[in-house]
């Protein structure tokens, strides 16, 4: 099972260990040469651009690593969708999801007891490590939404809550893509597909049908029992009695750099003399419930890499009220919009790529810019 270090030097070493050629050949297999950088990108410790630049420094050509760079672009693309659509990504975006019979989460999914060996093992690994290979995420979504006929939203929240790389845009819109509400058709995975990419050999399951026959099957009995609110216990993850605790330097007037679960960049505004505060807003965690494992990962990344950072649990408005004479710095992110005095842009793979409603037009714009940039250099 993968382990994710929270030390910045380990993360940099992990970037430098990427082999984009092996990635291209093996990425679709559960034991393939994937980078496992997603928790650090989504938490803003590193950026897609930084990863790309370090690969260039190692001598890789764009054509050699194009598939890997394209996957980096997917991350920026999902963020651009969130920027553009805002809260609309919380609902069926392009089409109403068809054939919805249930809302909630199948109990068999929550308890890792579907009878599909690879899937049950993957759910247990998600709980234990906060990680899932991308193919396994798609398999889970297909089983829940298409085979089980559940609406995507609550299951997407469940998965998001346990992922160290929890990125609501990528997660929600990928679930919608599988369910057909963010695509023109649903994504189906049968047992043969799972066996192939997961090196398993299971048969006689509720997925053991051809792609022509699988959509015509009744909802398996094992998926019919469901939990309506699978994340209710996570809504109190932050101790609300701590909301009134302000950092001890409340009377020391200085610039303030606001860090969030999506901005934990150790080198951001490093040379600025400032108080550094990791702000955890209870209202945000109510909208996006998060497991203790994920919250501890966020806290460890902050404390490990950002000297003298303080944690504040409460709203931006309340923090600002107590530091009214200070200049506030923050980084843009659609999940957490603050009226900071200085709002820095994130470091995109290409800040020249305009909004596009679908990925491949976005990628064409992005790759065109990257190629032009290399030709000028």
CSV table of C-alpha atoms in Angstrom, one decimal:
chain,number,residue,atom,x,y,z
A,1,UNK,CA,0.0,0.0,0.0
A,2,UNK,CA,1.3,3.5,-0.8
A,3,UNK,CA,2.4,5.8,1.9
A,4,UNK,CA,2.5,9.5,1.5
A,5,UNK,CA,5.3,11.5,3.1
A,6,UNK,CA,4.5,15.0,4.3
A,7,UNK,CA,8.2,16.2,4.1
A,8,UNK,CA,8.8,18.6,1.3
A,9,UNK,CA,12.2,17.2,0.3
A,10,UNK,CA,10.6,13.7,0.0
A,11,UNK,CA,7.9,15.2,-2.3
A,12,UNK,CA,10.6,16.8,-4.5
A,13,UNK,CA,12.4,13.5,-4.6
A,14,UNK,CA,9.2,11.8,-5.7
A,15,UNK,CA,8.8,14.3,-8.6
A,16,UNK,CA,12.4,13.5,-9.7
A,17,UNK,CA,11.7,9.8,-9.6
A,18,UNK,CA,8.9,10.0,-12.2
A,19,UNK,CA,9.5,8.1,-15.5
A,20,UNK,CA,7.0,9.5,-18.0
A,21,UNK,CA,7.9,6.7,-20.4
A,22,UNK,CA,6.9,4.0,-18.0
A,23,UNK,CA,3.9,6.0,-17.0
A,24,UNK,CA,2.7,6.1,-20.6
A,25,UNK,CA,2.9,2.4,-21.0
A,26,UNK,CA,1.5,1.2,-17.7
A,27,UNK,CA,-0.7,4.0,-16.2
A,28,UNK,CA,-4.0,2.2,-16.7
A,29,UNK,CA,-3.0,-0.8,-14.6
A,30,UNK,CA,-3.4,-0.7,-10.9
A,31,UNK,CA,0.3,-1.5,-10.4
A,32,UNK,CA,1.4,0.9,-13.2
A,33,UNK,CA,4.0,3.5,-12.9
A,34,UNK,CA,1.8,6.4,-11.8
A,35,UNK,CA,3.4,9.3,-9.9
A,36,UNK,CA,1.2,9.5,-6.8
A,37,UNK,CA,1.7,13.2,-6.7
A,38,UNK,CA,-2.0,14.0,-6.7
A,39,UNK,CA,-2.3,14.7,-2.9
A,40,UNK,CA,0.5,17.3,-3.1
A,41,UNK,CA,-0.9,19.0,-6.2
A,42,UNK,CA,-4.5,19.2,-4.9
A,43,UNK,CA,-3.2,20.5,-1.6
A,44,UNK,CA,-1.2,23.2,-3.3
A,45,UNK,CA,2.1,22.0,-2.0
A,46,UNK,CA,3.4,21.7,-5.5
A,47,UNK,CA,1.8,22.7,-8.8
A,48,UNK,CA,1.3,21.1,-12.2
A,49,UNK,CA,3.7,23.7,-13.7
A,50,UNK,CA,6.4,22.9,-11.1
A,51,UNK,CA,6.2,19.2,-12.0
A,52,UNK,CA,6.4,19.9,-15.7
A,53,UNK,CA,9.4,22.3,-15.3
A,54,UNK,CA,11.4,19.7,-13.3
A,55,UNK,CA,10.8,17.1,-16.0
A,56,UNK,CA,12.1,19.5,-18.6
A,57,UNK,CA,15.1,20.1,-16.4
A,58,UNK,CA,15.8,16.4,-16.4
A,59,UNK,CA,16.0,16.5,-20.2
A,60,UNK,CA,12.7,15.0,-21.2
A,61,UNK,CA,11.2,16.3,-24.4
A,62,UNK,CA,7.5,17.3,-24.5
A,63,UNK,CA,6.7,14.5,-27.1
A,64,UNK,CA,8.3,11.9,-24.7
A,65,UNK,CA,6.2,12.9,-21.8
A,66,UNK,CA,3.0,14.1,-23.6
A,67,UNK,CA,0.7,11.6,-22.0
A,68,UNK,CA,1.9,12.5,-18.5
A,69,UNK,CA,1.7,16.2,-19.2
A,70,UNK,CA,-1.8,15.7,-20.5
A,71,UNK,CA,-2.8,14.1,-17.2
A,72,UNK,CA,-1.4,17.2,-15.4
A,73,UNK,CA,-3.6,19.3,-17.8
A,74,UNK,CA,-6.6,17.3,-16.7
A,75,UNK,CA,-6.1,18.6,-13.1
A,76,UNK,CA,-6.0,22.2,-14.3
A,77,UNK,CA,-9.0,21.6,-16.6
A,78,UNK,CA,-11.2,20.4,-13.7
A,79,UNK,CA,-10.2,23.5,-11.7
A,80,UNK,CA,-11.0,25.7,-14.7
A,81,UNK,CA,-14.5,24.1,-14.7
A,82,UNK,CA,-15.0,24.9,-11.1
A,83,UNK,CA,-13.8,28.5,-11.6
A,84,UNK,CA,-16.3,28.9,-14.5
A,85,UNK,CA,-19.3,27.0,-13.2
A,86,UNK,CA,-19.0,27.7,-9.5
A,87,UNK,CA,-21.6,25.9,-7.3
A,88,UNK,CA,-23.2,24.5,-10.5
A,89,UNK,CA,-20.8,21.6,-10.4
A,90,UNK,CA,-22.7,20.4,-7.3
A,91,UNK,CA,-25.6,19.4,-9.6
A,92,UNK,CA,-26.1,17.5,-12.8
A,93,UNK,CA,-24.0,19.8,-15.1
A,94,UNK,CA,-24.8,18.9,-18.7
A,95,UNK,CA,-27.6,16.4,-18.6
A,96,UNK,CA,-30.0,15.0,-16.0
A,97,UNK,CA,-28.7,11.7,-14.8
A,98,UNK,CA,-30.8,8.9,-16.2
A,99,UNK,CA,-32.1,5.8,-14.5
A,100,UNK,CA,-31.8,7.0,-11.0
A,101,UNK,CA,-33.5,4.6,-8.5
A,102,UNK,CA,-31.7,5.5,-5.3
A,103,UNK,CA,-30.1,8.3,-3.3
A,104,UNK,CA,-27.4,7.7,-0.8
A,105,UNK,CA,-24.6,5.1,-0.7
A,106,UNK,CA,-24.9,1.4,-1.1
A,107,UNK,CA,-24.2,-0.2,2.3
A,108,UNK,CA,-22.1,-2.8,0.5
A,109,UNK,CA,-19.8,-0.1,-0.8
A,110,UNK,CA,-19.5,1.6,2.6
A,111,UNK,CA,-18.7,-1.8,4.2
A,112,UNK,CA,-16.4,-3.1,1.4
A,113,UNK,CA,-18.7,-6.1,0.9
A,114,UNK,CA,-19.8,-6.0,-2.8
A,115,UNK,CA,-18.4,-9.5,-3.6
A,116,UNK,CA,-16.2,-8.0,-6.3
A,117,UNK,CA,-12.8,-8.8,-4.8
A,118,UNK,CA,-10.8,-6.0,-6.4
A,119,UNK,CA,-13.4,-3.4,-5.5
A,120,UNK,CA,-13.7,-4.5,-1.8
A,121,UNK,CA,-9.9,-4.5,-1.5
A,122,UNK,CA,-9.8,-1.0,-3.1
A,123,UNK,CA,-12.4,0.4,-0.6
A,124,UNK,CA,-10.4,-1.0,2.3
A,125,UNK,CA,-7.3,0.6,0.9
A,126,UNK,CA,-9.1,3.9,0.5
A,127,UNK,CA,-10.0,3.8,4.2
A,128,UNK,CA,-6.5,2.8,5.2
A,129,UNK,CA,-4.4,5.0,3.0
A,130,UNK,CA,-6.5,7.7,1.4
A,131,UNK,CA,-5.5,6.6,-2.0
A,132,UNK,CA,-7.2,5.0,-5.0
A,133,UNK,CA,-5.9,4.4,-8.5
A,134,UNK,CA,-7.9,6.4,-11.1
A,135,UNK,CA,-9.2,3.3,-12.8
A,136,UNK,CA,-10.6,2.0,-9.5
A,137,UNK,CA,-12.4,5.3,-8.9
A,138,UNK,CA,-14.1,4.9,-12.3
A,139,UNK,CA,-15.0,1.3,-11.5
A,140,UNK,CA,-16.5,2.3,-8.2
A,141,UNK,CA,-18.5,5.1,-9.8
A,142,UNK,CA,-19.8,2.9,-12.5
A,143,UNK,CA,-20.9,0.2,-10.1
A,144,UNK,CA,-22.7,2.7,-7.9
A,145,UNK,CA,-24.3,5.0,-10.5
A,146,UNK,CA,-24.9,2.8,-13.4
A,147,UNK,CA,-25.2,-0.8,-12.1
A,148,UNK,CA,-26.7,0.3,-8.8
A,149,UNK,CA,-28.7,3.3,-10.2
A,150,UNK,CA,-27.7,5.7,-7.5
A,151,UNK,CA,-27.5,9.5,-8.0
A,152,UNK,CA,-23.8,10.5,-8.1
A,153,UNK,CA,-23.7,13.3,-5.5
A,154,UNK,CA,-23.6,11.5,-2.1
A,155,UNK,CA,-21.3,8.7,-3.3
A,156,UNK,CA,-19.0,11.4,-4.7
A,157,UNK,CA,-19.0,13.1,-1.3
A,158,UNK,CA,-18.2,9.8,0.4
A,159,UNK,CA,-15.2,9.2,-1.9
A,160,UNK,CA,-14.0,12.8,-1.6
A,161,UNK,CA,-14.1,12.6,2.2
A,162,UNK,CA,-11.5,9.8,2.3
A,163,UNK,CA,-9.2,10.9,-0.5
A,164,UNK,CA,-5.9,12.6,0.5
A,165,UNK,CA,-6.0,14.3,-2.9
A,166,UNK,CA,-9.6,15.4,-2.4
A,167,UNK,CA,-10.3,17.9,-5.2
A,168,UNK,CA,-14.1,18.4,-5.4
A,169,UNK,CA,-14.0,19.6,-9.1
A,170,UNK,CA,-12.1,16.5,-10.3
A,171,UNK,CA,-14.0,14.2,-8.1
A,172,UNK,CA,-17.6,15.5,-8.7
A,173,UNK,CA,-17.2,16.1,-12.4
A,174,UNK,CA,-15.5,12.7,-12.9
A,175,UNK,CA,-18.4,11.0,-11.1
A,176,UNK,CA,-20.8,12.9,-13.3
A,177,UNK,CA,-18.8,11.9,-16.4
A,178,UNK,CA,-19.2,8.2,-15.4
A,179,UNK,CA,-22.9,8.7,-14.6
A,180,UNK,CA,-23.6,10.5,-17.9
A,181,UNK,CA,-24.6,13.9,-16.4
A,182,UNK,CA,-21.3,15.4,-17.6
A,183,UNK,CA,-20.9,13.4,-20.7
A,184,UNK,CA,-23.1,12.2,-23.6
A,185,UNK,CA,-23.0,8.6,-22.4
A,186,UNK,CA,-22.4,6.5,-19.3
A,187,UNK,CA,-19.1,4.7,-18.6
A,188,UNK,CA,-19.5,1.0,-17.9
A,189,UNK,CA,-16.9,-1.4,-16.6
A,190,UNK,CA,-17.5,-5.2,-16.6
A,191,UNK,CA,-15.7,-8.0,-14.9
A,192,UNK,CA,-13.4,-8.7,-17.8
A,193,UNK,CA,-12.2,-5.1,-17.8
A,194,UNK,CA,-11.5,-5.2,-14.1
A,195,UNK,CA,-9.7,-8.5,-14.4
A,196,UNK,CA,-7.5,-7.2,-17.2
A,197,UNK,CA,-6.3,-4.0,-15.5
A,198,UNK,CA,-6.2,-5.3,-12.0
A,199,UNK,CA,-4.6,-8.7,-12.8
A,200,UNK,CA,-7.5,-10.6,-11.2
A,201,UNK,CA,-9.4,-13.7,-12.4
A,202,UNK,CA,-12.8,-13.5,-10.8
A,203,UNK,CA,-16.0,-14.6,-12.5
A,204,UNK,CA,-19.7,-15.2,-11.8
A,205,UNK,CA,-20.2,-11.7,-10.4
A,206,UNK,CA,-22.9,-9.1,-11.0
A,207,UNK,CA,-20.4,-7.5,-13.5
A,208,UNK,CA,-19.7,-10.7,-15.4
A,209,UNK,CA,-21.7,-9.7,-18.5
A,210,UNK,CA,-20.8,-8.4,-21.9
A,211,UNK,CA,-21.0,-4.6,-22.5
A,212,UNK,CA,-24.2,-5.1,-24.5
A,213,UNK,CA,-25.9,-7.1,-21.7
A,214,UNK,CA,-24.6,-5.3,-18.6
A,215,UNK,CA,-26.9,-2.2,-18.9
A,216,UNK,CA,-30.0,-4.5,-19.2
A,217,UNK,CA,-29.5,-6.2,-15.8
A,218,UNK,CA,-31.6,-5.5,-12.8
A,219,UNK,CA,-29.9,-3.7,-9.8
A,220,UNK,CA,-28.1,-6.5,-7.9
A,221,UNK,CA,-29.6,-7.2,-4.5
A,222,UNK,CA,-26.3,-6.5,-2.8
A,223,UNK,CA,-26.5,-2.9,-3.9
A,224,UNK,CA,-30.1,-2.2,-3.0
A,225,UNK,CA,-29.6,-1.6,0.7
A,226,UNK,CA,-28.3,1.9,1.2
A,227,UNK,CA,-27.2,4.5,3.7
A,228,UNK,CA,-28.9,7.9,3.3
A,229,UNK,CA,-26.3,10.0,5.2
A,230,UNK,CA,-23.0,8.1,5.1
A,231,UNK,CA,-20.9,11.1,6.3
A,232,UNK,CA,-23.1,12.5,9.1
A,233,UNK,CA,-20.4,11.6,11.7
A,234,UNK,CA,-17.8,13.7,9.8
A,235,UNK,CA,-19.7,17.0,10.0
A,236,UNK,CA,-18.3,17.6,13.5
A,237,UNK,CA,-14.7,16.8,12.6
A,238,UNK,CA,-13.6,20.3,13.7
A,239,UNK,CA,-14.1,21.0,17.4
A,240,UNK,CA,-16.4,24.0,17.3
A,241,UNK,CA,-15.4,25.1,20.8
A,242,UNK,CA,-12.0,26.0,19.3
A,243,UNK,CA,-13.6,28.6,17.0
A,244,UNK,CA,-13.0,31.4,19.5
A,245,UNK,CA,-9.3,30.6,19.9
A,246,UNK,CA,-7.2,33.2,18.1
A,247,UNK,CA,-3.5,33.0,17.4
A,248,UNK,CA,-1.5,34.5,20.3
A,249,UNK,CA,0.0,37.2,18.1
A,250,UNK,CA,-3.4,39.0,17.8
A,251,UNK,CA,-1.9,42.3,18.9
A,252,UNK,CA,1.2,42.1,16.7
A,253,UNK,CA,0.4,43.9,13.5
A,254,UNK,CA,2.0,42.3,10.5
A,255,UNK,CA,1.1,41.0,7.1
A,256,UNK,CA,-0.9,37.8,7.2
A,257,UNK,CA,-0.6,34.9,4.7
A,258,UNK,CA,-3.7,32.7,4.7
A,259,UNK,CA,-3.1,29.0,4.0
A,260,UNK,CA,-6.0,26.6,3.4
A,261,UNK,CA,-6.4,22.9,2.7
A,262,UNK,CA,-5.8,23.9,-1.0
A,263,UNK,CA,-2.8,26.2,-0.4
A,264,UNK,CA,0.0,24.5,1.6
A,265,UNK,CA,2.9,25.8,-0.6
A,266,UNK,CA,6.0,26.0,1.5
A,267,UNK,CA,7.7,28.6,-0.8
A,268,UNK,CA,4.7,30.8,-1.3
A,269,UNK,CA,5.6,34.4,-0.2
A,270,UNK,CA,8.5,32.9,1.6
A,271,UNK,CA,10.5,36.1,1.8
A,272,UNK,CA,7.6,38.2,3.1
A,273,UNK,CA,7.7,39.0,6.8
A,274,UNK,CA,4.3,37.8,7.8
A,275,UNK,CA,2.2,35.8,10.2
A,276,UNK,CA,1.2,32.5,8.6
A,277,UNK,CA,-2.2,31.0,9.4
A,278,UNK,CA,-3.8,27.8,8.3
A,279,UNK,CA,-7.5,28.6,8.3
A,280,UNK,CA,-9.9,25.8,8.7
A,281,UNK,CA,-13.5,26.9,8.3
A,282,UNK,CA,-16.2,24.8,9.9
A,283,UNK,CA,-18.7,25.9,7.2
A,284,UNK,CA,-16.4,24.5,4.5
A,285,UNK,CA,-16.1,21.1,6.2
A,286,UNK,CA,-19.9,21.0,6.6
A,287,UNK,CA,-20.2,21.4,2.8
A,288,UNK,CA,-17.3,19.0,2.1
A,289,UNK,CA,-17.1,16.5,4.9
A,290,UNK,CA,-13.6,15.2,5.4
A,291,UNK,CA,-12.2,12.2,7.3
A,292,UNK,CA,-9.8,12.5,10.2
A,293,UNK,CA,-7.1,10.9,8.1
A,294,UNK,CA,-7.4,13.6,5.5
A,295,UNK,CA,-7.5,16.4,8.0
A,296,UNK,CA,-4.4,15.0,9.8
A,297,UNK,CA,-2.6,14.8,6.4
A,298,UNK,CA,-3.4,18.5,5.8
A,299,UNK,CA,-2.2,19.5,9.3
A,300,UNK,CA,1.0,17.4,9.0
A,301,UNK,CA,1.8,19.0,5.6
A,302,UNK,CA,1.4,22.5,7.1
A,303,UNK,CA,3.4,21.9,10.3
A,304,UNK,CA,6.1,19.9,8.6
A,305,UNK,CA,6.9,22.5,5.9
A,306,UNK,CA,5.7,26.0,6.9
A,307,UNK,CA,7.7,27.4,9.8
A,308,UNK,CA,5.7,28.9,12.7
A,309,UNK,CA,2.4,28.3,11.0
A,310,UNK,CA,-0.6,28.7,13.3
A,311,UNK,CA,-4.0,27.0,13.0
A,312,UNK,CA,-7.2,29.0,13.2
A,313,UNK,CA,-10.6,27.4,13.2
A,314,UNK,CA,-13.3,29.9,12.2
A,315,UNK,CA,-14.4,32.2,9.4
A,316,UNK,CA,-12.3,34.6,7.4
A,317,UNK,CA,-14.6,37.4,8.4
A,318,UNK,CA,-13.9,36.8,12.1
A,319,UNK,CA,-10.2,36.5,11.6
A,320,UNK,CA,-10.2,39.8,9.6
A,321,UNK,CA,-12.1,41.5,12.3
A,322,UNK,CA,-9.3,40.9,14.8
A,323,UNK,CA,-6.5,41.8,12.4
A,324,UNK,CA,-8.3,44.8,10.7
A,325,UNK,CA,-5.0,46.8,10.3
A,326,UNK,CA,-3.1,44.0,8.6
A,327,UNK,CA,-2.6,43.3,4.9
A,328,UNK,CA,-4.0,39.8,4.0
A,329,UNK,CA,-2.5,37.6,1.4
A,330,UNK,CA,-4.2,34.5,-0.1
A,331,UNK,CA,-4.1,32.3,-3.2
A,332,UNK,CA,-7.1,31.9,-5.5
A,333,UNK,CA,-9.2,28.8,-5.2
A,334,UNK,CA,-12.8,28.3,-6.1
A,335,UNK,CA,-13.6,26.4,-2.9
A,336,UNK,CA,-12.5,29.2,-0.6
A,337,UNK,CA,-13.0,32.7,-1.9
A,338,UNK,CA,-11.6,35.3,0.4
A,339,UNK,CA,-11.7,39.1,0.0
A,340,UNK,CA,-7.9,39.3,0.6
A,341,UNK,CA,-6.0,42.5,0.0
A,342,UNK,CA,-3.6,40.6,-2.3
A,343,UNK,CA,-4.9,37.5,-4.1
A,344,UNK,CA,-2.2,35.6,-5.9
A,345,UNK,CA,-2.9,33.4,-8.9
A,346,UNK,CA,-2.1,29.8,-8.8
A,347,UNK,CA,0.8,28.4,-10.9
A,348,UNK,CA,-1.1,26.8,-13.8
A,349,UNK,CA,0.5,24.5,-16.4
A,350,UNK,CA,-0.4,27.1,-18.9
A,351,UNK,CA,-1.9,30.4,-17.8
A,352,UNK,CA,-2.6,31.1,-21.5
A,353,UNK,CA,-5.2,28.3,-22.0
A,354,UNK,CA,-8.7,29.9,-22.1
A,355,UNK,CA,-11.8,28.2,-20.6
A,356,UNK,CA,-13.1,25.4,-22.8
A,357,UNK,CA,-16.2,23.3,-22.0
A,358,UNK,CA,-14.5,20.0,-22.7
A,359,UNK,CA,-11.0,18.7,-22.2
A,360,UNK,CA,-9.5,18.1,-25.6
A,361,UNK,CA,-10.0,21.7,-26.9
A,362,UNK,CA,-8.5,22.8,-23.6
A,363,UNK,CA,-5.6,20.5,-24.1
A,364,UNK,CA,-5.0,21.7,-27.6
A,365,UNK,CA,-4.8,25.3,-26.4
A,366,UNK,CA,-2.5,24.2,-23.5
A,367,UNK,CA,-0.1,22.1,-25.6
A,368,UNK,CA,0.1,24.8,-28.3
A,369,UNK,CA,1.3,27.3,-25.7
A,370,UNK,CA,3.8,24.8,-24.2
A,371,UNK,CA,5.2,24.1,-27.7
A,372,UNK,CA,5.5,27.8,-28.5
A,373,UNK,CA,7.2,28.4,-25.2
A,374,UNK,CA,9.8,25.7,-25.9
A,375,UNK,CA,10.4,27.1,-29.4
A,376,UNK,CA,11.2,30.5,-27.9
A,377,UNK,CA,13.4,29.2,-25.2
